Amino acid sequence: MEFSGQVPRRRLGAQGPQVPVFGLGSWNTWDRMETDDAVELVRRAVGHGVNLFDVAHYNFGPHAENAVTDVIFGEVVREAGLSRDDYLLCGKLWLWDYPGSSFADQIDVSLERVGTDHADFVVAGDFVGDVDVRQVVTDVSELVRAGWFTAWGVNNWSAGDLRIAREFAAAEGMTPPVFAQLKYSLARRSVPEGEPYGELFADGLGLQASDVFEGGILVGKLHPQRKIGADPGGIRERIREAYPLVERVARKFEATPAQLAVAFCLTHPAAGNVLFGASRLSQLEDNLGALVLLERHGDELRREVAELWLDRDVVRPEASWGTDAPGEE
């Protein structure tokens, strides 16, 4: 399925920004591309209205990789001739070394590496250890007031901790988190579709789906050679084994596995945006075709992929990804 034209935009939460339904991630992406190819991909993406880029400084906790993907991204957008008003930048504030590594210091370094003076919004995560949620809200709100960015969300937080953050922000007149960036895919649904997050979504929280391809496994790269995301619930081998079913369902709709994976995420009623990595122009174009699949068969997708929900009764719906198995504390 081929898509032409501009991608639609949705609001990322009732109080969040208007964003394109697709955004391009940066982890292990820009540093795997030749500069000319990356420039062409960015130009083509922005030409379709895909102008949201999730860019982080990966040098904290398990991401202490000394990666330069953010530096490369900054060089690529400049080489592509984009002005800062041409794209939306979503940054990261890491909790791994917080508060020892302050958010103010983190955002200053991160933006300097990209080569800009502000982000449009940021994500605070991953949630680890004994984090003072109220202090996180206070510190992030200070950065909003200082003009570093205008909105924020979280990733890998439990629904309970996120509820505390939103209630505290409301009570204190601070800036609340307006969206959650969550692992969400054909195989991983327990947290985004569970009742605890469901209550937050009903209250206006937006969903930003990430890791939608399981590091490539859900699109046929069954044994990725690069580092990929965590495996809550230990179901990755089951996901590999289920890939033939992904192929069969995709063929039924005359679509590709990537299009099926992306279109499924957009059927979530709270989904404002789907993040994916694309290191080739052909991948971007393939993923854009998910919008055609969604338009033609959106009402049928969930029924056809019901068997692919593999973390049901394995990952607790109320959990953060650090406490993912039933009975774990």
XYZ file of C-alpha atoms in Angstrom:
329
model
C 0.000 0.000 0.000
C 1.385 3.371 -1.003
C 0.604 6.703 0.609
C 0.927 10.128 -0.960
C 0.111 13.503 0.469
C 0.247 14.854 3.997
C -0.141 12.677 7.083
C -2.965 13.716 9.428
C -2.314 15.374 12.747
C -3.784 14.567 16.121
C -3.591 16.186 19.521
C -1.193 14.396 21.852
C -3.496 14.451 24.854
C -6.403 16.801 25.531
C -4.002 19.515 26.689
C -1.113 18.466 24.471
C 0.340 19.729 21.209
C -0.914 19.000 17.718
C 1.476 16.474 16.155
C 1.702 14.340 13.033
C 0.492 10.798 13.633
C 4.024 9.583 12.878
C 7.301 10.626 14.478
C 10.847 9.498 13.782
C 12.949 8.140 16.637
C 16.687 8.540 16.936
C 17.989 5.577 18.950
C 20.384 3.582 16.757
C 19.051 5.385 13.686
C 20.940 8.398 12.372
C 24.308 6.872 13.237
C 23.537 3.915 10.937
C 23.000 6.059 7.843
C 25.149 7.821 5.291
C 24.703 11.579 5.588
C 23.207 12.031 2.118
C 20.685 9.261 2.759
C 19.702 10.749 6.098
C 19.250 14.197 4.554
C 17.001 12.785 1.830
C 14.955 10.817 4.364
C 14.411 13.912 6.534
C 13.420 16.014 3.544
C 10.975 13.373 2.343
C 9.512 12.897 5.834
C 8.955 16.613 6.373
C 7.500 16.850 2.867
C 4.817 14.387 3.995
C 4.224 16.326 7.201
C 6.201 13.895 9.369
C 8.092 16.667 11.107
C 8.265 15.282 14.661
C 11.665 13.952 15.721
C 12.281 12.189 19.041
C 15.949 12.905 19.771
C 17.841 12.076 22.945
C 21.317 12.260 24.407
C 21.955 8.569 25.034
C 24.505 8.621 27.816
C 22.565 7.711 30.975
C 21.933 4.436 32.823
C 21.669 1.506 30.388
C 21.876 4.097 27.602
C 25.390 5.146 28.646
C 26.579 4.511 25.118
C 28.344 7.796 24.357
C 26.229 7.805 21.194
C 26.351 10.737 18.782
C 23.032 10.113 17.066
C 21.702 13.444 18.425
C 24.706 15.355 17.091
C 24.266 13.702 13.702
C 20.569 14.592 13.682
C 21.399 18.271 14.196
C 23.848 18.177 11.310
C 21.319 16.405 9.080
C 18.484 18.903 9.597
C 20.843 21.771 8.868
C 22.141 20.036 5.741
C 18.522 19.426 4.706
C 17.958 23.188 4.801
C 15.328 23.058 7.548
C 14.724 26.011 9.806
C 13.871 25.393 13.438
C 10.230 26.227 12.705
C 10.070 23.417 10.151
C 10.155 20.596 12.687
C 9.059 19.575 16.178
C 11.719 18.324 18.576
C 10.875 15.918 21.397
C 13.751 15.576 23.852
C 14.415 13.301 26.819
C 15.013 13.961 30.495
C 16.521 10.858 32.073
C 15.769 9.743 35.622
C 18.673 7.292 35.890
C 21.044 9.778 37.545
C 18.416 12.278 38.705
C 18.569 14.442 40.760
C 22.353 14.191 40.717
C 22.171 15.040 37.040
C 19.666 17.888 37.052
C 17.069 18.322 34.336
C 18.383 21.828 33.688
C 21.877 20.494 33.015
C 20.526 17.640 30.914
C 18.408 19.796 28.623
C 21.181 22.354 28.232
C 23.657 19.705 27.083
C 21.114 17.887 24.944
C 20.008 20.959 23.020
C 23.567 22.152 22.562
C 24.447 18.802 20.981
C 21.542 19.094 18.533
C 22.345 22.748 17.872
C 19.145 24.460 18.969
C 18.003 26.569 21.894
C 14.700 24.847 22.672
C 12.688 21.661 22.358
C 8.965 21.635 21.694
C 8.261 19.010 24.339
C 10.152 16.376 26.312
C 9.668 12.935 27.820
C 10.787 12.148 31.370
C 11.952 8.567 31.845
C 12.819 5.828 32.423
C 11.203 5.436 35.847
C 13.662 3.644 38.122
C 14.297 3.322 41.825
C 13.009 5.733 44.453
C 12.064 8.816 42.435
C 10.273 11.767 44.035
C 7.427 12.243 41.561
C 6.432 15.627 42.986
C 9.975 16.938 42.664
C 10.062 15.749 39.052
C 6.891 17.733 38.324
C 8.321 20.789 40.071
C 11.624 20.674 38.207
C 10.033 20.060 34.817
C 7.549 22.882 35.384
C 10.449 25.233 36.112
C 11.948 24.394 32.722
C 8.601 25.074 31.044
C 8.438 28.469 32.738
C 12.004 29.164 31.606
C 11.038 28.517 27.982
C 13.039 25.368 27.283
C 9.882 23.590 26.023
C 6.117 23.940 26.322
C 4.794 20.444 27.179
C 5.991 17.140 28.554
C 5.169 13.484 28.894
C 6.606 10.373 30.518
C 7.819 6.975 29.465
C 7.974 3.707 31.377
C 6.019 5.085 34.340
C 3.360 3.141 36.145
C -0.157 4.512 35.890
C -0.120 5.106 39.647
C 2.969 7.301 39.589
C 1.663 9.198 36.589
C -1.640 9.809 38.348
C 0.240 11.269 41.327
C 2.165 13.562 38.984
C -0.965 14.834 37.242
C -2.883 15.388 40.484
C 0.049 17.200 42.101
C 0.507 19.447 39.073
C -3.188 20.322 39.070
C -3.214 21.081 42.804
C -0.098 23.264 42.640
C -0.831 25.062 39.380
C 2.126 23.431 37.648
C 2.477 21.972 34.156
C 1.131 18.392 34.101
C 2.440 15.563 31.949
C 0.018 15.382 29.005
C 1.067 12.147 27.324
C 2.703 8.802 28.015
C 5.243 7.237 25.690
C 4.637 3.512 26.152
C 5.785 0.284 24.600
C 2.819 -0.660 22.456
C 2.642 -3.177 19.655
C 0.778 -6.116 18.227
C 2.372 -8.229 20.960
C 2.625 -5.821 23.911
C -0.713 -4.356 24.982
C -1.223 -5.039 28.685
C -0.127 -1.638 29.989
C -1.547 0.683 27.281
C -4.832 -1.241 27.147
C -5.140 -2.002 30.858
C -7.665 -0.388 33.165
C -5.196 1.785 35.146
C -3.941 3.610 32.061
C -7.433 3.485 30.594
C -8.634 5.744 33.397
C -5.849 8.215 32.627
C -6.642 8.173 28.923
C -10.298 8.823 29.727
C -9.092 11.824 31.739
C -7.390 13.311 28.680
C -3.930 11.741 28.715
C -2.485 11.074 25.276
C -0.629 7.951 24.099
C 2.578 7.981 22.115
C 3.311 4.431 20.937
C 6.950 3.366 20.862
C 8.909 0.177 20.139
C 6.099 -0.797 17.776
C 8.325 -3.168 15.762
C 9.998 -4.891 18.750
C 13.397 -3.878 17.440
C 12.526 -5.192 13.979
C 11.245 -8.626 14.994
C 7.643 -7.795 14.094
C 8.738 -6.841 10.584
C 10.775 -9.982 9.969
C 14.207 -9.155 11.382
C 13.955 -12.003 13.845
C 17.464 -11.755 15.282
C 18.514 -8.093 15.356
C 22.247 -7.533 15.514
C 21.934 -4.143 17.193
C 20.872 -3.298 20.732
C 17.081 -3.182 21.059
C 14.625 -2.343 23.833
C 13.920 -4.217 27.047
C 11.828 -7.396 27.113
C 9.193 -6.973 29.860
C 7.710 -10.318 30.777
C 10.357 -12.284 28.861
C 8.147 -12.854 25.809
C 10.582 -12.035 23.013
C 11.020 -15.627 21.885
C 7.238 -15.998 21.699
C 7.144 -12.879 19.531
C 9.647 -14.440 17.145
C 7.579 -17.598 16.969
C 4.443 -15.575 16.242
C 5.908 -13.730 13.268
C 4.381 -16.084 10.645
C 0.953 -15.054 11.949
C 1.907 -11.399 11.510
C 2.802 -12.173 7.894
C -0.453 -14.033 7.277
C -2.628 -11.242 8.628
C -0.685 -8.624 6.670
C -1.105 -10.618 3.449
C -4.837 -10.902 4.075
C -5.045 -7.114 3.972
C -2.561 -6.840 1.075
C -0.269 -4.922 3.404
C 3.228 -5.360 4.812
C 3.976 -6.421 8.400
C 5.262 -2.916 9.124
C 2.035 -1.356 7.908
C 0.017 -3.767 10.031
C 2.103 -3.007 13.129
C 1.787 0.756 12.749
C -1.882 0.820 11.757
C -2.795 -1.329 14.761
C -1.293 1.196 17.174
C -3.287 4.024 15.605
C -6.525 2.194 16.411
C -6.031 2.908 20.118
C -8.519 5.668 20.981
C -5.914 7.689 22.906
C -3.125 7.336 20.322
C -1.893 10.695 19.144
C 1.346 9.559 17.617
C 3.386 6.479 16.685
C 7.178 6.593 16.893
C 9.326 4.424 14.671
C 12.899 4.335 13.521
C 13.649 4.469 9.825
C 17.207 4.097 8.558
C 16.211 3.811 4.886
C 13.888 5.860 2.729
C 12.087 2.676 1.686
C 11.224 1.978 5.329
C 9.668 5.409 5.733
C 7.599 5.003 2.581
C 6.459 1.535 3.638
C 5.413 2.775 7.068
C 3.433 5.651 5.586
C 1.296 3.055 3.830
C -0.139 2.140 7.233
C -2.496 5.080 6.813
C -4.041 3.469 3.747
C -4.499 0.208 5.653
C -6.045 2.085 8.575
C -8.499 3.884 6.334
C -9.563 0.741 4.477
C -9.603 -1.830 7.274
C -9.262 -0.030 10.596
C -12.409 -1.587 12.042
C -11.193 -5.103 11.243
C -7.608 -4.967 12.474
C -8.119 -5.671 16.165
C -10.194 -8.752 15.532
C -7.624 -10.194 13.131
C -4.636 -9.704 15.451
C -6.287 -10.814 18.710
C -4.027 -13.897 18.946
C -0.916 -11.736 18.835
C -1.500 -10.178 22.260
C 1.375 -12.046 23.917
C 1.917 -10.171 27.180
C -1.654 -10.690 28.389
C -1.523 -12.080 31.962
C 2.285 -11.783 31.827
C 2.779 -8.044 32.356
C 0.698 -6.298 34.992
C -1.449 -3.489 33.553
C -0.552 -1.195 36.453
C 3.188 -1.825 36.221
C 6.082 0.249 35.083
C 8.487 -1.701 32.896
C 10.766 -2.175 35.889
C 8.154 -4.345 37.634
C 6.535 -6.215 34.827
C 5.786 -9.771 35.887
C 2.828 -10.909 37.979
C 3.700 -10.824 41.668
C 6.991 -8.961 41.235
C 7.740 -6.025 43.490
